[in-house]
PDB file of C-alpha atoms in Angstrom:
ATOM      1  CA  ALA A   1      -6.241  16.949   0.290  1.00  0.00           C
ATOM      2  CA  GLN A   2      -6.988  13.707   1.849  1.00  0.00           C
ATOM      3  CA  THR A   3      -5.639  12.506   4.861  1.00  0.00           C
ATOM      4  CA  VAL A   4      -5.952   9.289   6.703  1.00  0.00           C
ATOM      5  CA  THR A   5      -5.090   9.253  10.672  1.00  0.00           C
ATOM      6  CA  GLN A   6      -4.736   6.266  12.832  1.00  0.00           C
ATOM      7  CA  SER A   7      -4.530   7.307  16.341  1.00  0.00           C
ATOM      8  CA  GLN A   8      -3.122   4.270  18.179  1.00  0.00           C
ATOM      9  CA  PRO A   9       0.593   3.742  17.093  1.00  0.00           C
ATOM     10  CA  GLU A  10       0.626   0.266  19.175  1.00  0.00           C
ATOM     11  CA  MET A  11      -1.734  -2.095  20.743  1.00  0.00           C
ATOM     12  CA  SER A  12      -1.770  -5.372  22.449  1.00  0.00           C
ATOM     13  CA  VAL A  13      -4.236  -7.898  23.312  1.00  0.00           C
ATOM     14  CA  GLN A  14      -4.579 -11.314  24.411  1.00  0.00           C
ATOM     15  CA  GLU A  15      -4.987 -14.409  21.888  1.00  0.00           C
ATOM     16  CA  ALA A  16      -8.793 -15.009  21.374  1.00  0.00           C
ATOM     17  CA  GLU A  17      -9.828 -11.513  22.160  1.00  0.00           C
ATOM     18  CA  THR A  18     -11.531  -9.043  20.001  1.00  0.00           C
ATOM     19  CA  VAL A  19      -9.698  -5.966  19.122  1.00  0.00           C
ATOM     20  CA  THR A  20     -10.570  -2.835  17.322  1.00  0.00           C
ATOM     21  CA  LEU A  21      -8.555  -0.700  15.289  1.00  0.00           C
ATOM     22  CA  SER A  22      -9.682   3.095  14.497  1.00  0.00           C
ATOM     23  CA  CYS A  23      -9.127   5.182  11.501  1.00  0.00           C
ATOM     24  CA  THR A  24     -10.514   8.458  10.624  1.00  0.00           C
ATOM     25  CA  TYR A  25      -9.998  10.162   7.375  1.00  0.00           C
ATOM     26  CA  ASP A  26     -10.954  13.524   5.773  1.00  0.00           C
ATOM     27  CA  THR A  27     -12.286  14.066   2.273  1.00  0.00           C
ATOM     28  CA  SER A  28     -14.723  16.048   0.304  1.00  0.00           C
ATOM     29  CA  GLU A  29     -15.426  13.153  -2.119  1.00  0.00           C
ATOM     30  CA  SER A  30     -18.755  11.480  -1.742  1.00  0.00           C
ATOM     31  CA  ASN A  31     -17.620   8.158  -3.418  1.00  0.00           C
ATOM     32  CA  TYR A  32     -14.411   6.446  -2.628  1.00  0.00           C
ATOM     33  CA  TYR A  33     -12.625   3.473  -1.401  1.00  0.00           C
ATOM     34  CA  LEU A  34     -11.384   2.487   1.934  1.00  0.00           C
ATOM     35  CA  PHE A  35      -8.969  -0.479   2.848  1.00  0.00           C
ATOM     36  CA  TRP A  36      -7.235  -2.328   5.653  1.00  0.00           C
ATOM     37  CA  TYR A  37      -3.789  -3.666   4.678  1.00  0.00           C
ATOM     38  CA  LYS A  38      -1.795  -6.017   7.012  1.00  0.00           C
ATOM     39  CA  GLN A  39       1.956  -5.899   7.046  1.00  0.00           C
ATOM     40  CA  PRO A  40       3.575  -9.003   9.019  1.00  0.00           C
ATOM     41  CA  PRO A  41       7.049  -9.052  10.087  1.00  0.00           C
ATOM     42  CA  SER A  42       7.637 -10.699   6.681  1.00  0.00           C
ATOM     43  CA  ARG A  43       7.024  -6.936   5.234  1.00  0.00           C
ATOM     44  CA  GLN A  44       4.523  -7.901   2.604  1.00  0.00           C
ATOM     45  CA  MET A  45       1.408  -5.909   2.132  1.00  0.00           C
ATOM     46  CA  ILE A  46      -1.643  -7.887   2.355  1.00  0.00           C
ATOM     47  CA  LEU A  47      -5.090  -6.512   1.669  1.00  0.00           C
ATOM     48  CA  VAL A  48      -7.441  -7.589   4.573  1.00  0.00           C
ATOM     49  CA  ILE A  49     -10.734  -5.582   3.817  1.00  0.00           C
ATOM     50  CA  ARG A  50     -12.195  -3.199   1.371  1.00  0.00           C
ATOM     51  CA  GLN A  51     -15.246  -1.015   1.718  1.00  0.00           C
ATOM     52  CA  GLU A  52     -16.912   0.992  -0.958  1.00  0.00           C
ATOM     53  CA  ALA A  53     -18.271   4.285   0.212  1.00  0.00           C
ATOM     54  CA  TYR A  54     -21.669   4.210  -1.420  1.00  0.00           C
ATOM     55  CA  LYS A  55     -22.515   0.799   0.116  1.00  0.00           C
ATOM     56  CA  GLN A  56     -24.083   1.324   3.409  1.00  0.00           C
ATOM     57  CA  GLN A  57     -23.480  -2.336   4.591  1.00  0.00           C
ATOM     58  CA  ASN A  58     -20.199  -2.872   6.621  1.00  0.00           C
ATOM     59  CA  ALA A  59     -17.587  -5.340   4.703  1.00  0.00           C
ATOM     60  CA  THR A  60     -16.938  -8.495   6.453  1.00  0.00           C
ATOM     61  CA  GLU A  61     -14.141 -11.102   5.806  1.00  0.00           C
ATOM     62  CA  ASN A  62     -14.308 -14.078   8.115  1.00  0.00           C
ATOM     63  CA  ARG A  63     -12.901 -12.798  11.381  1.00  0.00           C
ATOM     64  CA  PHE A  64     -12.355  -9.217  10.004  1.00  0.00           C
ATOM     65  CA  SER A  65     -15.086  -6.566   9.815  1.00  0.00           C
ATOM     66  CA  VAL A  66     -15.401  -3.107   9.594  1.00  0.00           C
ATOM     67  CA  ASN A  67     -17.346  -0.128  11.195  1.00  0.00           C
ATOM     68  CA  PHE A  68     -17.974   2.318   8.616  1.00  0.00           C
ATOM     69  CA  GLN A  69     -19.426   5.651   9.650  1.00  0.00           C
ATOM     70  CA  LYS A  70     -19.703   7.558   6.589  1.00  0.00           C
ATOM     71  CA  ALA A  71     -20.768  10.710   8.342  1.00  0.00           C
ATOM     72  CA  ALA A  72     -18.094  10.542  11.076  1.00  0.00           C
ATOM     73  CA  LYS A  73     -15.311   9.767   8.371  1.00  0.00           C
ATOM     74  CA  SER A  74     -14.612   6.715  10.532  1.00  0.00           C
ATOM     75  CA  PHE A  75     -13.555   3.366   9.374  1.00  0.00           C
ATOM     76  CA  SER A  76     -12.591   0.994  12.231  1.00  0.00           C
ATOM     77  CA  LEU A  77     -11.222  -2.444  11.894  1.00  0.00           C
ATOM     78  CA  LYS A  78     -12.641  -5.364  14.380  1.00  0.00           C
ATOM     79  CA  ILE A  79     -10.664  -8.460  14.472  1.00  0.00           C
ATOM     80  CA  SER A  80     -12.606 -11.065  16.466  1.00  0.00           C
ATOM     81  CA  ASP A  81     -11.011 -14.165  18.043  1.00  0.00           C
ATOM     82  CA  SER A  82      -7.876 -12.796  17.289  1.00  0.00           C
ATOM     83  CA  GLN A  83      -4.941 -15.193  16.663  1.00  0.00           C
ATOM     84  CA  LEU A  84      -0.932 -14.908  17.120  1.00  0.00           C
ATOM     85  CA  GLY A  85      -0.761 -14.721  13.169  1.00  0.00           C
ATOM     86  CA  ASP A  86      -2.723 -11.512  13.172  1.00  0.00           C
ATOM     87  CA  THR A  87       0.567  -9.692  14.797  1.00  0.00           C
ATOM     88  CA  ALA A  88       1.369  -7.163  12.217  1.00  0.00           C
ATOM     89  CA  MET A  89       1.114  -3.554  11.391  1.00  0.00           C
ATOM     90  CA  TYR A  90      -2.263  -2.484  10.058  1.00  0.00           C
ATOM     91  CA  PHE A  91      -2.533   0.241   7.689  1.00  0.00           C
ATOM     92  CA  CYS A  92      -5.840   2.114   6.732  1.00  0.00           C
ATOM     93  CA  ALA A  93      -5.896   3.434   3.323  1.00  0.00           C
ATOM     94  CA  PHE A  94      -8.089   5.815   1.304  1.00  0.00           C
ATOM     95  CA  MET A  95      -8.494   6.036  -2.647  1.00  0.00           C
ATOM     96  CA  LYS A  96     -10.476   8.100  -4.975  1.00  0.00           C
ATOM     97  CA  PRO A  97     -12.022   6.019  -7.757  1.00  0.00           C
ATOM     98  CA  ARG A  98     -11.058   8.278 -10.653  1.00  0.00           C
ATOM     99  CA  ASN A  99      -8.529   7.271 -13.281  1.00  0.00           C
ATOM    100  CA  ARG A 100      -6.528  10.513 -12.959  1.00  0.00           C
ATOM    101  CA  ASP A 101      -6.140  10.349  -9.132  1.00  0.00           C
ATOM    102  CA  ASP A 102      -5.493   6.712  -8.635  1.00  0.00           C
ATOM    103  CA  LYS A 103      -3.068   6.788  -5.781  1.00  0.00           C
ATOM    104  CA  ILE A 104      -3.775   5.138  -2.456  1.00  0.00           C
ATOM    105  CA  ILE A 105      -3.003   7.233   0.755  1.00  0.00           C
ATOM    106  CA  PHE A 106      -2.136   5.468   3.837  1.00  0.00           C
ATOM    107  CA  GLY A 107      -2.201   6.063   7.402  1.00  0.00           C
ATOM    108  CA  LYS A 108       0.676   5.670   9.633  1.00  0.00           C
ATOM    109  CA  GLY A 109      -0.316   2.348  10.761  1.00  0.00           C
ATOM    110  CA  THR A 110      -0.855   0.668  14.099  1.00  0.00           C
ATOM    111  CA  ARG A 111       1.044  -1.897  15.201  1.00  0.00           C
ATOM    112  CA  LEU A 112      -0.849  -5.008  16.720  1.00  0.00           C
ATOM    113  CA  HIS A 113       0.549  -7.539  19.017  1.00  0.00           C
ATOM    114  CA  ILE A 114      -1.262 -10.625  19.879  1.00  0.00           C
ATOM    115  CA  LEU A 115       0.024 -11.950  23.252  1.00  0.00           C
ATOM    116  CA  PRO A 116      -0.146 -15.991  23.798  1.00  0.00           C
TER     117      PRO A 116
ATOM    118  CA  GLU B   1      -3.050 -17.575  -7.343  1.00  0.00           C
ATOM    119  CA  PRO B   2      -0.878 -15.055  -9.537  1.00  0.00           C
ATOM    120  CA  GLU B   3       1.146 -12.974  -7.526  1.00  0.00           C
ATOM    121  CA  VAL B   4       3.452  -9.785  -8.111  1.00  0.00           C
ATOM    122  CA  THR B   5       7.163 -10.900  -7.885  1.00  0.00           C
ATOM    123  CA  GLN B   6       9.858  -8.355  -7.134  1.00  0.00           C
ATOM    124  CA  THR B   7      13.590  -8.955  -7.115  1.00  0.00           C
ATOM    125  CA  PRO B   8      16.006  -8.732  -5.686  1.00  0.00           C
ATOM    126  CA  SER B   9      14.540  -8.895  -1.976  1.00  0.00           C
ATOM    127  CA  HIS B  10      17.608  -7.059  -0.656  1.00  0.00           C
ATOM    128  CA  GLN B  11      19.966  -4.807  -2.384  1.00  0.00           C
ATOM    129  CA  VAL B  12      22.816  -3.028  -0.960  1.00  0.00           C
ATOM    130  CA  THR B  13      24.399  -0.172  -2.787  1.00  0.00           C
ATOM    131  CA  GLN B  14      27.045   2.892  -2.237  1.00  0.00           C
ATOM    132  CA  MET B  15      25.745   6.265  -2.309  1.00  0.00           C
ATOM    133  CA  GLY B  16      25.901   7.780  -5.916  1.00  0.00           C
ATOM    134  CA  GLN B  17      25.396   4.426  -7.447  1.00  0.00           C
ATOM    135  CA  GLU B  18      22.562   3.529  -9.848  1.00  0.00           C
ATOM    136  CA  VAL B  19      20.108   0.815  -8.762  1.00  0.00           C
ATOM    137  CA  ILE B  20      17.192  -0.952 -10.642  1.00  0.00           C
ATOM    138  CA  LEU B  21      14.482  -2.562  -8.968  1.00  0.00           C
ATOM    139  CA  ARG B  22      12.578  -5.163 -10.741  1.00  0.00           C
ATOM    140  CA  CYS B  23       8.943  -6.378 -10.373  1.00  0.00           C
ATOM    141  CA  VAL B  24       6.926  -8.680 -12.537  1.00  0.00           C
ATOM    142  CA  PRO B  25       3.244  -7.514 -12.287  1.00  0.00           C
ATOM    143  CA  ILE B  26       0.367 -10.051 -12.766  1.00  0.00           C
ATOM    144  CA  SER B  27       0.082 -10.912 -16.127  1.00  0.00           C
ATOM    145  CA  ASN B  28      -3.218  -9.428 -17.111  1.00  0.00           C
ATOM    146  CA  HIS B  29      -2.938  -6.588 -14.948  1.00  0.00           C
ATOM    147  CA  LEU B  30      -2.854  -3.039 -16.798  1.00  0.00           C
ATOM    148  CA  TYR B  31      -1.939  -0.598 -13.833  1.00  0.00           C
ATOM    149  CA  PHE B  32       1.154  -0.431 -12.230  1.00  0.00           C
ATOM    150  CA  TYR B  33       2.454   1.314  -8.893  1.00  0.00           C
ATOM    151  CA  TRP B  34       5.643   1.820  -6.986  1.00  0.00           C
ATOM    152  CA  TYR B  35       5.327   2.769  -3.207  1.00  0.00           C
ATOM    153  CA  ARG B  36       8.082   3.068  -0.759  1.00  0.00           C
ATOM    154  CA  GLN B  37       8.235   2.671   3.024  1.00  0.00           C
ATOM    155  CA  ILE B  38      10.969   4.096   5.135  1.00  0.00           C
ATOM    156  CA  LEU B  39      11.558   1.836   7.938  1.00  0.00           C
ATOM    157  CA  GLY B  40       8.997   2.434  10.655  1.00  0.00           C
ATOM    158  CA  GLN B  41       7.186   4.911   8.826  1.00  0.00           C
ATOM    159  CA  LYS B  42       4.099   5.181   6.515  1.00  0.00           C
ATOM    160  CA  VAL B  43       4.063   3.736   3.184  1.00  0.00           C
ATOM    161  CA  GLU B  44       4.197   6.452   0.489  1.00  0.00           C
ATOM    162  CA  PHE B  45       2.793   6.598  -3.002  1.00  0.00           C
ATOM    163  CA  LEU B  46       5.700   7.297  -5.718  1.00  0.00           C
ATOM    164  CA  VAL B  47       4.245   6.786  -9.196  1.00  0.00           C
ATOM    165  CA  SER B  48       1.594   5.091 -11.026  1.00  0.00           C
ATOM    166  CA  PHE B  49       1.993   3.823 -14.741  1.00  0.00           C
ATOM    167  CA  TYR B  50      -0.559   2.995 -17.136  1.00  0.00           C
ATOM    168  CA  ASN B  51      -0.538   2.509 -20.944  1.00  0.00           C
ATOM    169  CA  ASN B  52       3.271   2.754 -21.185  1.00  0.00           C
ATOM    170  CA  GLU B  53       3.195   6.153 -19.516  1.00  0.00           C
ATOM    171  CA  ILE B  54       3.431   7.736 -16.116  1.00  0.00           C
ATOM    172  CA  SER B  55      -0.292   8.403 -14.942  1.00  0.00           C
ATOM    173  CA  GLU B  56       0.770  10.375 -11.472  1.00  0.00           C
ATOM    174  CA  LYS B  57       3.837  10.796  -9.791  1.00  0.00           C
ATOM    175  CA  SER B  58       4.180  12.147  -6.216  1.00  0.00           C
ATOM    176  CA  GLU B  59       6.920  14.996  -5.008  1.00  0.00           C
ATOM    177  CA  ILE B  60       8.836  12.177  -3.939  1.00  0.00           C
ATOM    178  CA  PHE B  61       9.588  11.008  -7.537  1.00  0.00           C
ATOM    179  CA  ASP B  62      11.734  13.518  -8.616  1.00  0.00           C
ATOM    180  CA  ASP B  63      14.303  13.522 -11.681  1.00  0.00           C
ATOM    181  CA  GLN B  64      16.302  11.125  -9.801  1.00  0.00           C
ATOM    182  CA  PHE B  65      13.775   8.264 -10.387  1.00  0.00           C
ATOM    183  CA  SER B  66      12.505   6.642 -13.714  1.00  0.00           C
ATOM    184  CA  VAL B  67      10.186   3.919 -14.427  1.00  0.00           C
ATOM    185  CA  GLU B  68       9.948   1.630 -17.388  1.00  0.00           C
ATOM    186  CA  ARG B  69       8.198  -1.531 -18.740  1.00  0.00           C
ATOM    187  CA  PRO B  70      10.808  -2.563 -21.312  1.00  0.00           C
ATOM    188  CA  ASP B  71       9.454  -5.748 -22.504  1.00  0.00           C
ATOM    189  CA  GLY B  72       5.795  -6.101 -21.479  1.00  0.00           C
ATOM    190  CA  SER B  73       6.354  -8.352 -18.407  1.00  0.00           C
ATOM    191  CA  ASN B  74       8.703  -6.216 -16.355  1.00  0.00           C
ATOM    192  CA  PHE B  75       8.220  -2.917 -14.593  1.00  0.00           C
ATOM    193  CA  THR B  76      11.292  -1.328 -13.300  1.00  0.00           C
ATOM    194  CA  LEU B  77      12.051   1.373 -10.878  1.00  0.00           C
ATOM    195  CA  LYS B  78      15.513   3.176 -11.821  1.00  0.00           C
ATOM    196  CA  ILE B  79      17.130   5.454  -8.995  1.00  0.00           C
ATOM    197  CA  ARG B  80      19.784   7.103 -10.774  1.00  0.00           C
ATOM    198  CA  SER B  81      22.223   8.477  -7.975  1.00  0.00           C
ATOM    199  CA  THR B  82      21.324   7.015  -4.793  1.00  0.00           C
ATOM    200  CA  LYS B  83      21.339   8.909  -1.420  1.00  0.00           C
ATOM    201  CA  LEU B  84      21.266   7.538   1.983  1.00  0.00           C
ATOM    202  CA  GLU B  85      17.785   8.704   2.481  1.00  0.00           C
ATOM    203  CA  ASP B  86      16.723   6.411  -0.445  1.00  0.00           C
ATOM    204  CA  SER B  87      16.927   3.472   1.946  1.00  0.00           C
ATOM    205  CA  ALA B  88      13.763   1.851   2.354  1.00  0.00           C
ATOM    206  CA  MET B  89      11.492  -0.973   1.386  1.00  0.00           C
ATOM    207  CA  TYR B  90      10.120  -0.417  -2.075  1.00  0.00           C
ATOM    208  CA  PHE B  91       6.916  -2.086  -2.900  1.00  0.00           C
ATOM    209  CA  CYS B  92       5.495  -2.748  -6.603  1.00  0.00           C
ATOM    210  CA  ALA B  93       2.105  -3.202  -7.025  1.00  0.00           C
ATOM    211  CA  SER B  94      -0.416  -3.774  -9.946  1.00  0.00           C
ATOM    212  CA  SER B  95      -4.149  -4.024 -10.303  1.00  0.00           C
ATOM    213  CA  ARG B  96      -6.434  -5.324 -13.106  1.00  0.00           C
ATOM    214  CA  THR B  97      -8.559  -2.132 -14.125  1.00  0.00           C
ATOM    215  CA  GLY B  98      -6.907   0.581 -12.138  1.00  0.00           C
ATOM    216  CA  PRO B  99      -8.560   2.414  -9.289  1.00  0.00           C
ATOM    217  CA  ASN B 100     -11.594   0.188  -8.836  1.00  0.00           C
ATOM    218  CA  SER B 101      -9.853  -2.782  -8.720  1.00  0.00           C
ATOM    219  CA  PRO B 102      -7.673  -3.901  -5.569  1.00  0.00           C
ATOM    220  CA  LEU B 103      -4.011  -3.463  -5.608  1.00  0.00           C
ATOM    221  CA  HIS B 104      -1.687  -6.653  -5.715  1.00  0.00           C
ATOM    222  CA  PHE B 105       1.660  -5.905  -4.043  1.00  0.00           C
ATOM    223  CA  GLY B 106       4.898  -7.694  -4.177  1.00  0.00           C
ATOM    224  CA  ASN B 107       6.924  -8.723  -1.186  1.00  0.00           C
ATOM    225  CA  GLY B 108       9.105  -5.644  -1.538  1.00  0.00           C
ATOM    226  CA  THR B 109      12.647  -4.951  -2.187  1.00  0.00           C
ATOM    227  CA  ARG B 110      14.745  -3.660   0.836  1.00  0.00           C
ATOM    228  CA  LEU B 111      17.218  -0.958  -0.387  1.00  0.00           C
ATOM    229  CA  THR B 112      20.242  -0.265   1.826  1.00  0.00           C
ATOM    230  CA  VAL B 113      22.260   2.787   0.577  1.00  0.00           C
ATOM    231  CA  THR B 114      25.571   2.947   2.386  1.00  0.00           C
TER     232      THR B 114
END
């Protein structure tokens, strides 16, 4: 069974600093998808970034980038020039790309506080 | 940009009552999901739905739960006899082509069972 582990329950950084959230996962699959979702205090789930395991290039979306280490089964999220609006819970998630097993497995989340 | 909409945003019900949580997925999406998040805990998969039938369900999704797409636009989650431990945020999500396309989540319905 797949598992997703986020070892940092809570983090705080000063505004404008760079922060890295860690995520490891366990799977025997060779092809899969990894995601980072953001859940601000409004409770909505927002897709931040998505990585396909067969792509070696790390995904990037503006200030958000990932460090995907497939052999180590590691998928960390880096937020550059952090902003107050980045304060949220961040969930790492895993999905197998098969029609008969299409659920997303989430980690327990990391609560990120951006301090003014 | 099209959105997944959920109603109500907050539902309070008494233990043992039936509740129906409503979702309107994005109109050209074909795959639909329910997730729940007990306060402060991880997001858990409940059920996925495609072609008018359940494609997968978790162990949480027991006989107390059912889903329906009654009219081609709404996607509902029914909880037949609510328990205190059903109190949670319930998120509906949809995707265009299933596992290979991103999930779009609604804003959630907070269910409080008293």
